[in-house]
Structures are given as structure tokens and as C-alpha cells.
Amino acid sequence: MKFPRRKFWIYTTIIFFISWIGLGYYFSIQVTGARPSAYPAILSIDTYSVAQVNIKSSDSLKLNAWLSGTNKNEIVILMPGIGANSSMMTERAAIYLHEGFSVLLPDFRATGKSEGDVISFGWNERLDLIAWYNWLQSKGYSAIAVHGCSLGAATIAYSFDSITDYSFVIMESSYDNIDHAFAHRIFDSGFNRALFWPAYFFTEQKINANMNQLSPVDRMHLYKGPVLYLSGDKEKQIPSEEMQNIFTAIGSANKSLHIFKGAAHEDFFHYDADEYKNVLSGFLKSQASTL
């Protein structure tokens, strides 16, 4: 007895639809899932003592960070990439400490030792940055700078809606919009937003935001202060034209771009520590008279 063709197509369509929805839901869980880590505490960064501090975000999450340095006025907030934590920013922190700055190394929500269940590509993480910024101001710091890597860099862009008076900004490898971020990191090629509608739908529910809002490039014009942007010329996740979109959109006349030759989407400090230190120190010295 032959299986009726009409039923075959009905069942095939139903299975495809269920799989389509299911895969979209699974994808949303994978990209937004919390990444806590019980990394060991440290007492110092080089010769500078470290204190653990905790505050609450505006949406009542307990946030964890390390605070170090003796400068009571100038401080840099160092924000890692997705899934990373405070312990992964200590090498950068050491550069700033030696240059005379204090440093704050936060764990983003849902990462490290901070509370939270959802990672949101920098969107809700901006609330963490704003909370730390306000806390530092309450402690008397008047020159607050920010330095972010990947997700941390996107977080800086989203914070420009609320804060535009950072003493300086350093961004490493921010995506320009969420479509490109998903296309290059997950789907690689042949990306079609309509085809991946379930993934977008479930992700929007998890992060409580419309995906059209997730566009760092649209906020870069809001900041007018000193900016250093770092990128690698072999980044597949952020091709050169998208990097250029971000850099061109920066609203400051005091902006500079440094490209690490041969570097992919990776930790540029580990790629070439000497080059990294020279570029960062050179930028800080060039801005010394304005800070």
C-alpha cells in the first residue's frame, strides 16, 4: 500500500516546521546562556593590591568586580569579551596601573561571579557599565575611561545613549550590527534573517529587546571624546568593511585606528604583547594633556 503523497507532504511540512522552531529555540539558548565561573581571587596585580567590590545594577542584579590602583581621580573600566571575566583583563590592567591609572575589572551579568541568567550581546550589559560608572562617580572619581573587548566594546557603544563624558574610550573588535554578528559567527555564509526568524524571536524574548536595537554602529556618533579602535586584519567575525563602518561612524575628531597585522578575532595582547603595550601607552601619552 502506497503512502498517500498528500499525507507525505503534510507530515514532512509539520516535521520541518517543528524542527525549524526547535532549532531556533536551541540556538537562542546557546547564544544567551549564562557563563558563570568560580575563578580564584587575587590579592594583587603586579605590586598593586586588589579589592573585591560588589554593587547592584538598576535591575537588581549583584555585580562583581576587582578594584585596584592608588589614583583617586583617574580610573579605567576594563570590560572583557563574551564569556570572559575579571581575571582575563589583568594584563591590560597592569599597563594602566603602570601608567598611573586606577582600574576596575567587572564581571558582566551572567558571567564570572556576577548574578544573571542571560547574555545579551552588550545590550543589557550596558546597565552594568552604567551602574559601575555611577558607583565610581559616587566614590569621587571624576575622570572615568572605558576599555572593552568584543562584547565589552559593543557594551560601550550601547552606553552612549546614557553616558558621553568618558575621559577616553578604547574599543577592540566590536560588531557593527547583530545581523552581521550572527552571520559571521554562526551561519558563516548564506545568512538570511527571515530563514532564522525563530532564532531571532526566541532571542528577543530572552534579552527583552528588539534585535533591530542591537546596532553599535548607530550609536558611535554620540561620543565626541578621544577614541582608540583596535582590530585585526584577519578577523572573519568582523571583516574589514564592518570594522571601517564602526570607525567611520565615531563622532569624535580625536580618533585613531590600529590594525594588528595577521591577527584574527582574538586577544591582541596575547597575539603581540609588545605591540599592544606600545600602542596603548602611545595613545595614553598622546592624551595626557587632555585627561
Short mmCIF file of C-alpha atoms in Angstrom, two decimals:
data_model
loop_
_atom_site.label_atom_id
_atom_site.label_comp_id
_atom_site.label_asym_id
_atom_site.label_seq_id
_atom_site.Cartn_x
_atom_site.Cartn_y
_atom_site.Cartn_z
CA MET A 1 0.00 0.00 0.00
CA LYS A 2 1.45 3.29 -1.07
CA PHE A 3 1.71 6.12 1.40
CA PRO A 4 -0.53 8.95 0.07
CA ARG A 5 1.55 11.73 -1.43
CA ARG A 6 -0.61 14.40 0.20
CA LYS A 7 -0.05 12.97 3.68
CA PHE A 8 3.64 12.66 2.99
CA TRP A 9 3.96 16.36 2.29
CA ILE A 10 1.76 17.30 5.25
CA TYR A 11 3.87 15.25 7.65
CA THR A 12 7.09 16.48 6.08
CA THR A 13 5.95 20.08 6.46
CA ILE A 14 4.95 19.54 10.08
CA ILE A 15 8.30 17.90 10.92
CA PHE A 16 10.20 20.68 9.15
CA PHE A 17 8.21 23.37 10.99
CA ILE A 18 8.74 21.76 14.41
CA SER A 19 12.45 21.31 13.67
CA TRP A 20 12.73 24.91 12.45
CA ILE A 21 11.16 26.24 15.65
CA GLY A 22 13.12 23.83 17.84
CA LEU A 23 16.46 24.70 16.30
CA GLY A 24 15.72 28.40 16.69
CA TYR A 25 14.95 27.90 20.37
CA TYR A 26 18.08 25.80 20.87
CA PHE A 27 20.19 28.46 19.16
CA SER A 28 18.77 31.20 21.39
CA ILE A 29 19.68 29.20 24.50
CA GLN A 30 23.21 28.63 23.26
CA VAL A 31 23.99 32.27 22.46
CA THR A 32 22.34 33.82 25.53
CA GLY A 33 23.12 31.21 28.20
CA ALA A 34 24.90 32.28 31.39
CA ARG A 35 28.61 31.52 31.71
CA PRO A 36 29.46 31.69 35.42
CA SER A 37 32.95 30.76 36.57
CA ALA A 38 34.45 30.29 40.01
CA TYR A 39 37.89 31.69 39.20
CA PRO A 40 40.28 32.23 42.12
CA ALA A 41 40.55 35.59 43.84
CA ILE A 42 43.82 37.51 43.60
CA LEU A 43 45.48 39.82 46.10
CA SER A 44 47.41 41.98 43.65
CA ILE A 45 48.07 42.91 40.04
CA ASP A 46 51.84 43.20 39.94
CA THR A 47 52.57 45.34 43.03
CA TYR A 48 49.10 46.90 43.25
CA SER A 49 46.65 45.49 45.79
CA VAL A 50 43.22 44.31 44.61
CA ALA A 51 39.91 44.71 46.43
CA GLN A 52 36.74 42.82 45.51
CA VAL A 53 33.70 45.08 45.28
CA ASN A 54 30.02 44.41 44.69
CA ILE A 55 27.12 46.64 43.69
CA LYS A 56 23.57 46.23 42.41
CA SER A 57 22.53 47.03 38.85
CA SER A 58 19.41 49.10 38.16
CA ASP A 59 17.54 45.82 37.60
CA SER A 60 18.75 44.43 40.95
CA LEU A 61 21.49 42.03 39.89
CA LYS A 62 24.52 41.67 42.15
CA LEU A 63 27.62 42.61 40.15
CA ASN A 64 31.18 41.63 41.00
CA ALA A 65 34.42 43.47 40.17
CA TRP A 66 38.04 43.95 41.18
CA LEU A 67 39.31 47.43 42.03
CA SER A 68 42.99 48.31 42.03
CA GLY A 69 45.25 51.36 41.98
CA THR A 70 46.12 54.42 44.02
CA ASN A 71 44.85 57.16 41.70
CA LYS A 72 41.67 58.57 43.32
CA ASN A 73 40.67 60.60 40.28
CA GLU A 74 41.50 58.78 37.02
CA ILE A 75 40.24 55.24 36.51
CA VAL A 76 39.65 52.86 33.60
CA ILE A 77 36.80 50.33 33.49
CA LEU A 78 38.05 47.20 31.69
CA MET A 79 35.36 45.03 30.14
CA PRO A 80 36.03 41.59 28.65
CA GLY A 81 34.53 39.72 25.72
CA ILE A 82 31.70 37.20 25.81
CA GLY A 83 32.12 34.54 28.47
CA ALA A 84 35.29 36.12 29.86
CA ASN A 85 35.69 37.53 33.38
CA SER A 86 37.78 39.85 35.54
CA SER A 87 40.75 37.52 35.64
CA MET A 88 41.16 37.75 31.87
CA MET A 89 41.77 41.51 31.89
CA THR A 90 44.62 41.70 34.42
CA GLU A 91 47.37 42.06 31.80
CA ARG A 92 45.68 45.12 30.35
CA ALA A 93 45.06 46.39 33.86
CA ALA A 94 48.79 46.19 34.62
CA ILE A 95 49.53 48.56 31.72
CA TYR A 96 47.10 51.15 33.05
CA LEU A 97 48.36 50.78 36.61
CA HIS A 98 51.93 51.41 35.44
CA GLU A 99 50.71 54.47 33.54
CA GLY A 100 49.28 55.89 36.77
CA PHE A 101 45.58 55.00 36.44
CA SER A 102 43.40 53.02 38.79
CA VAL A 103 41.38 50.17 37.24
CA LEU A 104 38.03 48.46 37.72
CA LEU A 105 37.65 44.94 36.29
CA PRO A 106 33.96 43.91 36.31
CA ASP A 107 32.30 40.60 35.58
CA PHE A 108 29.34 41.20 33.30
CA ARG A 109 25.94 39.90 34.36
CA ALA A 110 25.57 36.14 33.82
CA THR A 111 29.36 35.86 33.65
CA GLY A 112 32.07 35.15 36.18
CA LYS A 113 30.81 35.82 39.71
CA SER A 114 28.06 38.30 38.82
CA GLU A 115 24.39 37.34 39.00
CA GLY A 116 22.19 36.90 35.96
CA ASP A 117 20.86 34.28 33.58
CA VAL A 118 21.15 35.89 30.17
CA ILE A 119 23.96 37.26 28.00
CA SER A 120 22.64 39.90 25.62
CA PHE A 121 25.49 40.91 23.26
CA GLY A 122 26.15 44.12 25.20
CA TRP A 123 22.56 45.38 25.32
CA ASN A 124 21.64 44.66 28.96
CA GLU A 125 25.32 44.64 29.88
CA ARG A 126 25.21 48.40 29.32
CA LEU A 127 23.20 48.57 32.55
CA ASP A 128 26.19 47.03 34.33
CA LEU A 129 28.55 49.62 32.85
CA ILE A 130 26.20 52.47 33.79
CA ALA A 131 25.91 51.12 37.34
CA TRP A 132 29.70 50.90 37.74
CA TYR A 133 30.15 54.36 36.22
CA ASN A 134 27.67 55.85 38.70
CA TRP A 135 29.28 53.99 41.59
CA LEU A 136 32.73 55.28 40.66
CA GLN A 137 31.41 58.82 40.49
CA SER A 138 29.94 58.39 43.96
CA LYS A 139 33.41 57.37 45.16
CA GLY A 140 34.92 60.60 43.87
CA TYR A 141 36.41 59.52 40.54
CA SER A 142 35.91 62.35 38.05
CA ALA A 143 37.89 61.07 35.05
CA ILE A 144 36.38 57.70 34.10
CA ALA A 145 37.53 55.93 30.95
CA VAL A 146 36.34 52.67 29.39
CA HIS A 147 38.14 49.90 27.51
CA GLY A 148 36.16 47.00 26.09
CA CYS A 149 36.91 43.89 24.05
CA SER A 150 34.36 42.49 21.57
CA LEU A 151 31.13 42.23 23.62
CA GLY A 152 32.71 44.72 26.03
CA ALA A 153 33.26 47.13 23.15
CA ALA A 154 29.64 46.78 21.99
CA THR A 155 28.55 47.47 25.57
CA ILE A 156 30.42 50.78 25.45
CA ALA A 157 28.57 51.76 22.27
CA TYR A 158 25.18 50.99 23.84
CA SER A 159 26.11 53.02 26.92
CA PHE A 160 26.49 56.15 24.77
CA ASP A 161 22.71 56.52 24.99
CA SER A 162 23.28 57.46 28.64
CA ILE A 163 26.96 58.41 29.06
CA THR A 164 29.03 60.51 26.68
CA ASP A 165 31.58 62.08 29.01
CA TYR A 166 34.09 59.24 29.36
CA SER A 167 37.59 60.69 29.58
CA PHE A 168 38.56 58.34 26.74
CA VAL A 169 37.30 55.18 25.03
CA ILE A 170 39.21 52.17 23.74
CA MET A 171 37.31 49.56 21.73
CA GLU A 172 38.59 46.25 20.43
CA SER A 173 36.70 44.43 17.67
CA SER A 174 33.07 45.42 18.15
CA TYR A 175 30.45 44.01 15.78
CA ASP A 176 28.62 46.74 13.86
CA ASN A 177 25.12 45.19 13.96
CA ILE A 178 23.59 41.94 15.16
CA ASP A 179 22.77 40.60 11.68
CA HIS A 180 26.44 40.69 10.75
CA ALA A 181 27.45 39.29 14.15
CA PHE A 182 25.17 36.27 13.72
CA ALA A 183 26.06 35.80 10.08
CA HIS A 184 29.81 35.66 10.61
CA ARG A 185 29.89 33.80 13.91
CA ILE A 186 27.12 31.25 13.50
CA PHE A 187 25.95 30.84 9.95
CA ASP A 188 29.17 31.80 8.18
CA SER A 189 27.53 32.16 4.77
CA GLY A 190 24.13 32.22 3.12
CA PHE A 191 22.62 34.10 6.07
CA ASN A 192 19.00 35.06 5.67
CA ARG A 193 17.27 36.78 8.58
CA ALA A 194 13.82 35.53 7.55
CA LEU A 195 15.06 31.94 7.46
CA PHE A 196 16.34 32.28 11.03
CA TRP A 197 13.24 34.05 12.32
CA PRO A 198 12.68 31.57 15.22
CA ALA A 199 16.22 32.17 16.48
CA TYR A 200 15.62 35.92 16.42
CA PHE A 201 12.19 35.60 18.02
CA PHE A 202 13.33 33.49 20.98
CA THR A 203 16.47 35.57 21.46
CA GLU A 204 14.39 38.75 21.62
CA GLN A 205 12.24 37.21 24.34
CA LYS A 206 15.30 36.20 26.35
CA ILE A 207 17.11 39.53 26.21
CA ASN A 208 13.93 41.64 26.33
CA ALA A 209 14.93 43.74 23.34
CA ASN A 210 14.12 44.06 19.66
CA MET A 211 17.01 42.76 17.58
CA ASN A 212 16.83 45.92 15.47
CA GLN A 213 18.10 47.80 18.53
CA LEU A 214 21.33 45.80 18.52
CA SER A 215 23.43 48.03 16.32
CA PRO A 216 26.53 49.57 17.95
CA VAL A 217 27.38 51.45 14.76
CA ASP A 218 24.22 53.57 15.14
CA ARG A 219 25.46 54.99 18.45
CA MET A 220 29.08 55.75 17.65
CA HIS A 221 28.28 59.32 16.58
CA LEU A 222 27.16 60.19 20.12
CA TYR A 223 30.64 60.16 21.65
CA LYS A 224 32.93 63.14 20.93
CA GLY A 225 35.94 62.38 23.13
CA PRO A 226 39.24 60.55 22.44
CA VAL A 227 38.85 57.08 20.89
CA LEU A 228 41.33 54.33 20.06
CA TYR A 229 39.93 51.45 17.99
CA LEU A 230 41.85 48.17 17.70
CA SER A 231 41.27 45.45 15.11
CA GLY A 232 42.96 42.57 13.32
CA ASP A 233 43.19 42.41 9.53
CA LYS A 234 42.37 38.67 9.50
CA GLU A 235 39.16 38.84 11.51
CA LYS A 236 36.45 36.69 9.92
CA GLN A 237 33.83 37.66 12.52
CA ILE A 238 34.34 41.35 11.81
CA PRO A 239 35.50 41.86 8.22
CA SER A 240 37.46 45.00 7.43
CA GLU A 241 34.49 46.79 5.84
CA GLU A 242 32.43 46.34 9.03
CA MET A 243 35.33 47.50 11.18
CA GLN A 244 35.56 50.55 8.97
CA ASN A 245 31.81 51.16 9.39
CA ILE A 246 32.32 51.42 13.14
CA PHE A 247 35.42 53.59 12.94
CA THR A 248 33.93 55.97 10.36
CA ALA A 249 30.80 56.39 12.49
CA ILE A 250 32.74 57.56 15.57
CA GLY A 251 31.63 61.13 16.24
CA SER A 252 34.99 62.34 17.53
CA ALA A 253 37.65 64.22 15.62
CA ASN A 254 40.16 62.75 18.09
CA LYS A 255 40.09 59.13 16.98
CA SER A 256 42.75 56.67 15.91
CA LEU A 257 42.79 53.18 14.46
CA HIS A 258 45.41 50.49 14.93
CA ILE A 259 45.29 47.22 12.99
CA PHE A 260 47.27 44.19 14.15
CA LYS A 261 48.65 42.60 11.00
CA GLY A 262 47.80 38.92 10.75
CA ALA A 263 45.54 38.92 13.82
CA ALA A 264 42.14 37.25 13.76
CA HIS A 265 39.27 37.85 16.25
CA GLU A 266 41.43 37.11 19.27
CA ASP A 267 43.16 38.58 22.29
CA PHE A 268 45.50 41.15 20.74
CA PHE A 269 47.59 41.36 23.91
CA HIS A 270 48.42 37.66 23.61
CA TYR A 271 48.88 37.99 19.85
CA ASP A 272 51.67 40.55 20.25
CA ALA A 273 52.19 41.87 23.77
CA ASP A 274 54.96 44.31 22.83
CA GLU A 275 52.99 45.88 20.00
CA TYR A 276 49.90 46.05 22.19
CA LYS A 277 51.74 47.77 25.06
CA ASN A 278 53.37 50.26 22.69
CA VAL A 279 50.08 51.19 21.01
CA LEU A 280 48.18 51.57 24.29
CA SER A 281 50.95 53.51 26.03
CA GLY A 282 51.39 55.74 22.99
CA PHE A 283 47.67 56.57 22.97
CA LEU A 284 47.67 57.35 26.69
CA LYS A 285 50.69 59.62 26.36
CA SER A 286 49.11 61.43 23.40
CA GLN A 287 46.04 62.17 25.51
CA ALA A 288 47.88 63.02 28.75
CA SER A 289 47.46 66.76 28.38
CA THR A 290 43.68 66.46 27.93
CA LEU A 291 42.93 63.95 30.70
#
